[in-house]
Tab-separated table of C-alpha atoms in Angstrom:
chain	number	residue	atom	x	y	z
A	1	MET	CA	0.000	0.000	0.000
A	2	VAL	CA	2.961	2.282	0.508
A	3	SER	CA	4.167	3.254	-2.917
A	4	PHE	CA	7.928	3.239	-2.969
A	5	LYS	CA	9.606	5.196	-5.725
A	6	ARG	CA	13.191	5.301	-4.638
A	7	ARG	CA	13.414	1.550	-4.993
A	8	GLY	CA	14.788	1.734	-8.554
A	9	GLY	CA	18.222	3.066	-9.525
A	10	ARG	CA	21.621	2.284	-8.199
A	11	ARG	CA	20.903	3.325	-4.596
A	12	PRO	CA	24.084	2.061	-2.983
A	13	GLY	CA	22.652	2.253	0.505
A	14	ALA	CA	19.103	0.919	0.232
A	15	THR	CA	20.009	-2.638	1.184
A	16	ASP	CA	22.290	-1.470	3.956
A	17	THR	CA	19.578	0.773	5.330
A	18	ARG	CA	17.054	-2.022	5.263
A	19	GLU	CA	19.523	-4.298	7.025
A	20	SER	CA	20.283	-1.639	9.639
A	21	ILE	CA	16.603	-1.294	10.374
A	22	LEU	CA	16.205	-5.064	10.625
A	23	ALA	CA	19.181	-5.315	12.962
A	24	ALA	CA	17.807	-2.549	15.170
A	25	ALA	CA	14.380	-4.194	15.138
A	26	ARG	CA	15.818	-7.581	16.041
A	27	GLU	CA	17.705	-6.030	18.914
A	28	ALA	CA	14.649	-4.087	20.134
A	29	PHE	CA	12.239	-7.019	19.883
A	30	THR	CA	14.686	-9.353	21.566
A	31	ARG	CA	15.549	-7.027	24.395
A	32	ALA	CA	12.271	-5.293	25.059
A	33	GLY	CA	9.707	-7.670	23.596
A	34	TYR	CA	7.206	-6.991	20.873
A	35	ARG	CA	4.877	-4.533	22.501
A	36	PRO	CA	7.374	-2.168	24.159
A	37	ALA	CA	9.405	-1.916	20.963
A	38	THR	CA	8.347	1.068	18.852
A	39	ILE	CA	8.857	2.022	15.224
A	40	ARG	CA	10.163	5.338	16.488
A	41	GLY	CA	12.705	3.709	18.797
A	42	ILE	CA	13.852	1.252	16.167
A	43	ALA	CA	14.223	4.057	13.635
A	44	ALA	CA	16.287	6.061	16.099
A	45	ALA	CA	18.538	3.081	16.808
A	46	ALA	CA	19.037	2.553	13.086
A	47	GLY	CA	19.676	6.256	12.542
A	48	VAL	CA	16.812	6.722	10.103
A	49	ASP	CA	13.502	8.505	10.017
A	50	PRO	CA	10.474	6.534	11.296
A	51	ALA	CA	8.789	7.240	7.961
A	52	LEU	CA	11.509	5.263	6.253
A	53	VAL	CA	10.833	2.257	8.486
A	54	MET	CA	7.145	2.471	7.600
A	55	HIS	CA	8.112	2.884	3.996
A	56	PHE	CA	10.157	-0.320	3.962
A	57	PHE	CA	7.924	-2.461	6.161
A	58	GLY	CA	4.484	-0.867	6.301
A	59	ASN	CA	3.769	-1.767	9.929
A	60	LYS	CA	5.239	-3.200	13.081
A	61	GLU	CA	3.955	-6.721	12.482
A	62	THR	CA	5.630	-6.981	9.110
A	63	LEU	CA	8.814	-5.540	10.543
A	64	PHE	CA	8.715	-8.131	13.307
A	65	ARG	CA	8.095	-10.946	10.869
A	66	GLU	CA	11.006	-9.884	8.658
A	67	ALA	CA	13.365	-9.251	11.558
A	68	MET	CA	12.601	-12.608	13.120
A	69	THR	CA	12.766	-14.749	10.005
A	70	LEU	CA	13.570	-18.313	10.926
A	71	PRO	CA	16.902	-19.641	9.684
A	72	VAL	CA	15.223	-22.819	8.458
A	73	GLU	CA	11.728	-23.805	7.497
A	74	PRO	CA	10.672	-26.299	10.198
A	75	ALA	CA	8.111	-27.963	7.947
A	76	ALA	CA	10.747	-28.520	5.259
A	77	VAL	CA	13.074	-30.236	7.723
A	78	LEU	CA	10.229	-32.438	8.879
A	79	SER	CA	9.106	-33.287	5.345
A	80	ARG	CA	12.602	-34.244	4.323
A	81	ALA	CA	13.069	-36.428	7.390
A	82	LEU	CA	9.739	-38.152	6.846
A	83	ALA	CA	10.574	-38.781	3.205
A	84	THR	CA	13.991	-40.303	3.878
A	85	SER	CA	13.934	-42.024	7.264
A	86	PRO	CA	10.565	-41.677	9.008
A	87	ASP	CA	11.628	-43.777	11.995
A	88	ARG	CA	14.423	-41.342	12.686
A	89	ALA	CA	12.452	-38.149	12.117
A	90	GLY	CA	12.528	-37.422	15.852
A	91	GLU	CA	16.325	-37.604	15.878
A	92	VAL	CA	16.634	-35.377	12.832
A	93	ILE	CA	14.256	-32.764	14.211
A	94	ALA	CA	15.991	-32.778	17.588
A	95	ALA	CA	19.453	-32.459	16.046
A	96	THR	CA	18.437	-29.701	13.643
A	97	PHE	CA	16.548	-27.759	16.280
A	98	LEU	CA	19.463	-27.882	18.709
A	99	GLU	CA	22.022	-27.040	16.055
A	100	ILE	CA	20.182	-23.896	15.041
A	101	TRP	CA	19.524	-22.775	18.599
A	102	ASP	CA	23.106	-23.492	19.608
A	103	SER	CA	24.328	-21.236	16.837
A	104	ALA	CA	25.032	-17.783	18.180
A	105	ALA	CA	24.078	-16.278	14.821
A	106	HIS	CA	20.450	-17.302	15.182
A	107	ARG	CA	19.935	-17.335	18.904
A	108	ASP	CA	18.781	-13.734	19.243
A	109	SER	CA	16.067	-13.919	16.611
A	110	LEU	CA	14.804	-17.157	18.074
A	111	LEU	CA	14.800	-15.813	21.611
A	112	GLY	CA	12.895	-12.778	20.418
A	113	LEU	CA	10.396	-14.942	18.624
A	114	VAL	CA	9.704	-17.139	21.638
A	115	ARG	CA	9.562	-14.244	24.077
A	116	ALA	CA	7.210	-12.336	21.836
A	117	SER	CA	5.079	-15.421	21.206
A	118	VAL	CA	4.510	-15.760	24.903
A	119	THR	CA	3.525	-12.183	25.459
A	120	GLU	CA	2.008	-10.937	22.217
A	121	GLN	CA	-0.994	-12.054	20.262
A	122	ALA	CA	0.457	-10.822	16.972
A	123	ALA	CA	3.585	-12.897	17.400
A	124	SER	CA	1.590	-15.871	18.528
A	125	ASP	CA	-0.618	-15.639	15.420
A	126	MET	CA	2.483	-15.451	13.293
A	127	PHE	CA	3.887	-18.537	14.968
A	128	ARG	CA	0.693	-20.385	14.259
A	129	ALA	CA	0.568	-19.336	10.632
A	130	THR	CA	4.199	-19.695	9.669
A	131	ILE	CA	5.297	-22.712	11.638
A	132	LEU	CA	2.400	-24.836	12.697
A	133	ASP	CA	0.475	-24.833	9.436
A	134	GLY	CA	3.551	-26.100	7.635
A	135	ILE	CA	4.140	-28.855	10.161
A	136	GLU	CA	0.540	-29.971	9.926
A	137	HIS	CA	0.827	-30.032	6.167
A	138	ALA	CA	3.975	-32.178	6.311
A	139	LEU	CA	2.330	-34.630	8.717
A	140	THR	CA	-0.823	-34.780	6.615
A	141	GLU	CA	1.229	-35.617	3.539
A	142	PHE	CA	2.930	-38.329	5.538
A	143	GLY	CA	-0.466	-39.817	6.330
A	144	VAL	CA	-0.467	-40.080	10.115
A	145	SER	CA	-3.622	-39.777	12.171
A	146	GLN	CA	-4.421	-36.484	13.915
A	147	PRO	CA	-1.720	-34.480	12.128
A	148	ARG	CA	-2.623	-31.177	13.713
A	149	LEU	CA	-2.686	-32.562	17.247
A	150	ARG	CA	0.681	-34.213	16.591
A	151	GLY	CA	2.023	-30.917	15.294
A	152	THR	CA	0.985	-29.073	18.439
A	153	LEU	CA	2.461	-31.778	20.671
A	154	LEU	CA	5.706	-31.548	18.716
A	155	ALA	CA	5.646	-27.788	19.121
A	156	SER	CA	5.014	-28.164	22.846
A	157	GLN	CA	8.174	-30.199	23.417
A	158	LEU	CA	10.311	-28.023	21.159
A	159	MET	CA	9.123	-24.753	22.658
A	160	GLY	CA	9.583	-26.175	26.128
A	161	LEU	CA	13.090	-27.283	25.229
A	162	ALA	CA	13.870	-23.782	23.973
A	163	MET	CA	12.549	-22.309	27.200
A	164	ALA	CA	14.386	-24.714	29.479
A	165	ARG	CA	17.731	-24.841	27.670
A	166	TYR	CA	18.030	-21.352	26.198
A	167	ILE	CA	15.676	-18.931	27.890
A	168	LEU	CA	15.623	-20.047	31.520
A	169	ALA	CA	18.968	-21.785	30.949
A	170	LEU	CA	18.124	-24.519	33.435
A	171	GLU	CA	21.198	-26.529	34.311
A	172	PRO	CA	22.367	-29.122	33.478
A	173	LEU	CA	20.127	-29.086	30.420
A	174	ALA	CA	21.474	-25.706	29.346
A	175	SER	CA	25.068	-26.874	29.001
A	176	ALA	CA	24.574	-30.553	28.242
A	177	PRO	CA	26.261	-31.648	24.993
A	178	ARG	CA	23.929	-31.373	22.053
A	179	PRO	CA	23.916	-35.120	21.244
A	180	ASP	CA	22.900	-35.920	24.822
A	181	VAL	CA	19.983	-33.541	24.684
A	182	ALA	CA	18.995	-34.784	21.241
A	183	ALA	CA	19.044	-38.362	22.523
A	184	ALA	CA	16.893	-37.445	25.500
A	185	VAL	CA	14.152	-35.713	23.533
A	186	ALA	CA	14.240	-37.586	20.194
A	187	PRO	CA	11.991	-40.459	21.370
A	188	THR	CA	9.431	-37.906	22.529
A	189	LEU	CA	9.430	-36.155	19.173
A	190	GLN	CA	9.295	-39.468	17.339
A	191	ARG	CA	6.257	-40.591	19.296
A	192	TYR	CA	4.466	-37.302	18.657
A	193	ILE	CA	5.274	-37.607	14.946
A	194	SER	CA	4.363	-41.215	14.285
A	195	GLY	CA	3.791	-43.104	17.535
A	196	ASP	CA	0.853	-43.777	19.782
A	197	ILE	CA	-0.628	-40.621	21.280
A	198	THR	CA	-4.047	-41.926	22.271
A	199	ARG	CA	-5.409	-43.242	25.518
A	200	GLU	CA	-7.446	-46.079	24.090
A	201	SER	CA	-4.458	-48.264	23.434
A	202	PRO	CA	-3.701	-50.812	26.133
A	203	ARG	CA	-0.006	-50.124	26.015
A	204	ASP	CA	2.260	-50.444	29.032
B	1	MET	CA	12.688	0.944	55.769
B	2	VAL	CA	9.403	2.708	55.097
B	3	SER	CA	7.814	3.456	58.415
B	4	PHE	CA	4.142	2.820	58.189
B	5	LYS	CA	1.940	4.405	60.780
B	6	ARG	CA	-1.543	3.611	59.540
B	7	ARG	CA	-0.988	-0.066	60.055
B	8	GLY	CA	-1.902	0.013	63.745
B	9	GLY	CA	-5.416	0.459	65.086
B	10	ARG	CA	-8.350	-1.828	64.789
B	11	ARG	CA	-7.494	-2.596	61.199
B	12	PRO	CA	-10.607	-4.447	60.158
B	13	GLY	CA	-9.156	-4.489	56.693
B	14	ALA	CA	-5.496	-5.497	57.026
B	15	THR	CA	-6.083	-8.890	55.480
B	16	ASP	CA	-8.420	-7.444	52.908
B	17	THR	CA	-5.900	-4.780	52.018
B	18	ARG	CA	-3.162	-7.334	51.615
B	19	GLU	CA	-5.442	-9.402	49.418
B	20	SER	CA	-6.400	-6.355	47.355
B	21	ILE	CA	-2.746	-5.615	46.760
B	22	LEU	CA	-2.062	-9.222	45.795
B	23	ALA	CA	-5.011	-9.226	43.408
B	24	ALA	CA	-3.841	-5.985	41.809
B	25	ALA	CA	-0.301	-7.338	41.576
B	26	ARG	CA	-1.475	-10.586	40.000
B	27	GLU	CA	-3.473	-8.643	37.461
B	28	ALA	CA	-0.570	-6.280	36.706
B	29	PHE	CA	2.063	-9.008	36.420
B	30	THR	CA	-0.199	-11.145	34.263
B	31	ARG	CA	-1.240	-8.371	31.923
B	32	ALA	CA	1.923	-6.311	31.684
B	33	GLY	CA	4.643	-8.745	32.690
B	34	TYR	CA	7.087	-8.432	35.527
B	35	ARG	CA	9.223	-5.517	34.445
B	36	PRO	CA	6.574	-3.084	33.240
B	37	ALA	CA	4.512	-3.615	36.388
B	38	THR	CA	5.326	-1.041	39.061
B	39	ILE	CA	4.741	-0.855	42.789
B	40	ARG	CA	3.177	2.534	42.177
B	41	GLY	CA	0.785	1.202	39.541
B	42	ILE	CA	-0.171	-1.795	41.641
B	43	ALA	CA	-0.765	0.434	44.661
B	44	ALA	CA	-2.965	2.728	42.579
B	45	ALA	CA	-4.975	-0.214	41.262
B	46	ALA	CA	-5.459	-1.495	44.802
B	47	GLY	CA	-6.386	1.981	46.042
B	48	VAL	CA	-3.546	2.179	48.576
B	49	ASP	CA	-0.378	4.148	49.069
B	50	PRO	CA	2.788	2.680	47.477
B	51	ALA	CA	4.407	2.817	50.919
B	52	LEU	CA	1.791	0.361	52.119
B	53	VAL	CA	2.738	-2.104	49.396
B	54	MET	CA	6.384	-1.805	50.416
B	55	HIS	CA	5.380	-2.215	54.008
B	56	PHE	CA	3.597	-5.485	53.369
B	57	PHE	CA	5.973	-6.965	50.830
B	58	GLY	CA	9.294	-5.130	51.051
B	59	ASN	CA	10.080	-5.236	47.342
B	60	LYS	CA	8.727	-6.120	43.937
B	61	GLU	CA	10.274	-9.582	43.847
B	62	THR	CA	8.616	-10.637	47.081
B	63	LEU	CA	5.335	-9.177	45.911
B	64	PHE	CA	5.651	-11.156	42.691
B	65	ARG	CA	6.443	-14.342	44.538
B	66	GLU	CA	3.469	-13.952	46.854
B	67	ALA	CA	1.081	-12.920	44.102
B	68	MET	CA	2.097	-15.834	41.937
B	69	THR	CA	2.088	-18.540	44.578
B	70	LEU	CA	1.559	-21.898	42.962
B	71	PRO	CA	-1.642	-23.680	43.904
B	72	VAL	CA	0.273	-26.897	44.508
B	73	GLU	CA	3.845	-27.802	45.284
B	74	PRO	CA	5.057	-29.636	42.157
B	75	ALA	CA	7.754	-31.509	44.060
B	76	ALA	CA	5.184	-32.769	46.571
B	77	VAL	CA	2.969	-34.131	43.805
B	78	LEU	CA	5.951	-35.873	42.260
B	79	SER	CA	7.162	-37.300	45.578
B	80	ARG	CA	3.750	-38.672	46.369
B	81	ALA	CA	3.420	-40.254	42.927
B	82	LEU	CA	6.877	-41.815	43.166
B	83	ALA	CA	6.118	-43.194	46.608
B	84	THR	CA	2.808	-44.782	45.632
B	85	SER	CA	2.985	-45.816	41.977
B	86	PRO	CA	6.285	-44.896	40.348
B	87	ASP	CA	5.337	-46.452	37.024
B	88	ARG	CA	2.375	-44.148	36.790
B	89	ALA	CA	4.112	-40.986	37.976
B	90	GLY	CA	3.973	-39.548	34.448
B	91	GLU	CA	0.206	-39.992	34.361
B	92	VAL	CA	-0.252	-38.433	37.773
B	93	ILE	CA	1.919	-35.435	36.940
B	94	ALA	CA	0.170	-34.924	33.614
B	95	ALA	CA	-3.299	-35.165	35.158
B	96	THR	CA	-2.458	-32.850	38.054
B	97	PHE	CA	-0.737	-30.310	35.853
B	98	LEU	CA	-3.650	-30.157	33.431
B	99	GLU	CA	-6.255	-30.046	36.181
B	100	ILE	CA	-4.628	-27.036	37.788
B	101	TRP	CA	-4.091	-25.196	34.527
B	102	ASP	CA	-7.605	-25.955	33.368
B	103	SER	CA	-8.984	-24.394	36.530
B	104	ALA	CA	-9.929	-20.786	35.881
B	105	ALA	CA	-9.061	-19.919	39.472
B	106	HIS	CA	-5.367	-20.598	38.951
B	107	ARG	CA	-4.886	-19.856	35.291
B	108	ASP	CA	-3.994	-16.180	35.674
B	109	SER	CA	-1.260	-16.701	38.251
B	110	LEU	CA	0.238	-19.471	36.183
B	111	LEU	CA	0.126	-17.468	32.980
B	112	GLY	CA	1.799	-14.600	34.755
B	113	LEU	CA	4.467	-16.879	36.123
B	114	VAL	CA	5.301	-18.377	32.739
B	115	ARG	CA	5.220	-15.056	30.905
B	116	ALA	CA	7.425	-13.464	33.510
B	117	SER	CA	9.794	-16.443	33.555
B	118	VAL	CA	10.366	-16.027	29.868
B	119	THR	CA	11.079	-12.333	30.022
B	120	GLU	CA	12.536	-11.635	33.443
B	121	GLN	CA	15.617	-12.881	35.182
B	122	ALA	CA	14.092	-12.432	38.628
B	123	ALA	CA	11.118	-14.592	37.767
B	124	SER	CA	13.321	-17.131	36.101
B	125	ASP	CA	15.523	-17.371	39.202
B	126	MET	CA	12.437	-17.843	41.300
B	127	PHE	CA	11.249	-20.607	39.031
B	128	ARG	CA	14.563	-22.346	39.402
B	129	ALA	CA	14.649	-22.014	43.155
B	130	THR	CA	11.056	-22.800	44.011
B	131	ILE	CA	10.171	-25.448	41.487
B	132	LEU	CA	13.218	-27.119	40.051
B	133	ASP	CA	15.133	-27.613	43.273
B	134	GLY	CA	12.163	-29.416	44.773
B	135	ILE	CA	11.773	-31.660	41.752
B	136	GLU	CA	15.442	-32.549	41.787
B	137	HIS	CA	15.185	-33.359	45.469
B	138	ALA	CA	12.190	-35.655	44.882
B	139	LEU	CA	13.986	-37.467	42.060
B	140	THR	CA	17.165	-37.797	44.107
B	141	GLU	CA	15.207	-39.363	46.943
B	142	PHE	CA	13.671	-41.746	44.457
B	143	GLY	CA	17.154	-42.810	43.425
B	144	VAL	CA	17.150	-42.316	39.652
B	145	SER	CA	20.279	-41.388	37.709
B	146	GLN	CA	20.827	-37.771	36.644
B	147	PRO	CA	17.993	-36.355	38.763
B	148	ARG	CA	18.655	-32.750	37.838
B	149	LEU	CA	18.775	-33.428	34.111
B	150	ARG	CA	15.559	-35.406	34.424
B	151	GLY	CA	13.983	-32.527	36.325
B	152	THR	CA	14.864	-30.042	33.600
B	153	LEU	CA	13.572	-32.369	30.876
B	154	LEU	CA	10.336	-32.760	32.824
B	155	ALA	CA	10.126	-28.989	33.144
B	156	SER	CA	10.758	-28.594	29.424
B	157	GLN	CA	7.741	-30.702	28.445
B	158	LEU	CA	5.477	-29.165	31.073
B	159	MET	CA	6.409	-25.583	30.248
B	160	GLY	CA	6.031	-26.327	26.554
B	161	LEU	CA	2.615	-27.847	27.187
B	162	ALA	CA	1.593	-24.730	29.096
B	163	MET	CA	2.787	-22.567	26.228
B	164	ALA	CA	1.115	-24.606	23.517
B	165	ARG	CA	-2.210	-25.314	25.243
B	166	TYR	CA	-2.741	-22.215	27.352
B	167	ILE	CA	-0.569	-19.352	26.170
B	168	LEU	CA	-0.471	-19.748	22.403
B	169	ALA	CA	-3.690	-21.801	22.600
B	170	LEU	CA	-2.668	-23.928	19.640
B	171	GLU	CA	-5.595	-25.956	18.376
B	172	PRO	CA	-6.557	-28.737	18.678
B	173	LEU	CA	-4.297	-29.130	21.705
B	174	ALA	CA	-5.892	-26.118	23.400
B	175	SER	CA	-9.387	-27.582	23.497
B	176	ALA	CA	-8.620	-31.302	23.532
B	177	PRO	CA	-10.213	-33.124	26.487
B	178	ARG	CA	-7.882	-33.253	29.434
B	179	PRO	CA	-7.609	-37.082	29.512
B	180	ASP	CA	-6.555	-37.103	25.855
B	181	VAL	CA	-3.808	-34.582	26.463
B	182	ALA	CA	-2.721	-36.395	29.607
B	183	ALA	CA	-2.505	-39.651	27.660
B	184	ALA	CA	-0.445	-38.026	24.932
B	185	VAL	CA	2.173	-36.506	27.228
B	186	ALA	CA	2.241	-38.990	30.142
B	187	PRO	CA	4.686	-41.416	28.449
B	188	THR	CA	7.053	-38.505	27.819
B	189	LEU	CA	6.948	-37.452	31.449
B	190	GLN	CA	7.333	-41.041	32.614
B	191	ARG	CA	10.440	-41.533	30.493
B	192	TYR	CA	11.983	-38.322	31.776
B	193	ILE	CA	11.224	-39.382	35.352
B	194	SER	CA	12.404	-42.966	35.318
B	195	GLY	CA	13.092	-44.154	31.767
B	196	ASP	CA	16.046	-44.175	29.438
B	197	ILE	CA	17.289	-40.693	28.582
B	198	THR	CA	20.794	-41.526	27.389
B	199	ARG	CA	22.242	-42.081	23.953
B	200	GLU	CA	24.454	-45.024	24.814
B	201	SER	CA	21.591	-47.465	25.063
B	202	PRO	CA	20.954	-49.499	21.939
B	203	ARG	CA	17.214	-49.067	22.182
B	204	ASP	CA	14.953	-48.977	19.167
């Protein structure tokens, strides 16, 4: 809706400016949370006019979404794992999840996303739309029963792991070697993906 | 440090006043989060002087702790389950956890506690001290290996369940019948409590 003329031409600094705004936004959302962060404050931190932020991103929600872009597409990781070795999908998801979170380059965006999801409806809606719908789709393609319930159970363990290991930094989980943590949670993820999640079954 | 004169006298309302402050604090912490909530704002909402809040509670952390008191002692529930039917401890924990969260009377305190734990160091420290230490103690008494790691894994699934079902309200997990949810997560909790959580084992 915002018509943007300056976009054409050689504009040596347009990308840099956009990146500066995103960096400032990431920092503001991560530190302060979604609601307290303001377009005005982010613009000031990036050294630009608030109108320019609006010009690039239109509104705060879009800015948040762009600043907090996930480094991988969770549904794609799941789909690939289900296509290649479905019985080890839990292991693959656990390993990938931990690898990304353990990487300092991504940690801040992820922390911001989780913090904001817990406190802000807009972020929570975004989480639902961008992550969960894709996971449900991947599970539906795979043909398991109750794909959406499985997706939310999967999300519950992964979000809880992020909270315990990275946000609250509960020891010894916070500094346990990645393969140990992956081994501990993989069977949980595997069961949510393809195992028994009902109460009718007379299992042990 | 604040000398409070009005406290003496017949004080028909001392308990009521304390409760009003706690209710206002609960509401402020739940809505705004720990940091944005102020003693001044809470006092105003309760219709008392800020000095009175300080008088009763001393500081914001203590006020938070009192306002957000858990309706049950998680470690006590776990200890009791381990003492009576250790193989069903996961079921008991799941059922108790869901029952308390599903109760409207407790939901707000719990939401406030989780939200604040995610965003505030003080709340996160409190979580560690009041909940996790007790769980570790119960597991140590029970004699399982790696009690603290097990406690943090248990916390990870429970916190994630709270986030998914109550905070983000991810459907269908959010409105699934309690016994169904309990059945889905109980095996996870049971494994974290007393099952295999290592990667050395050659299990399936």
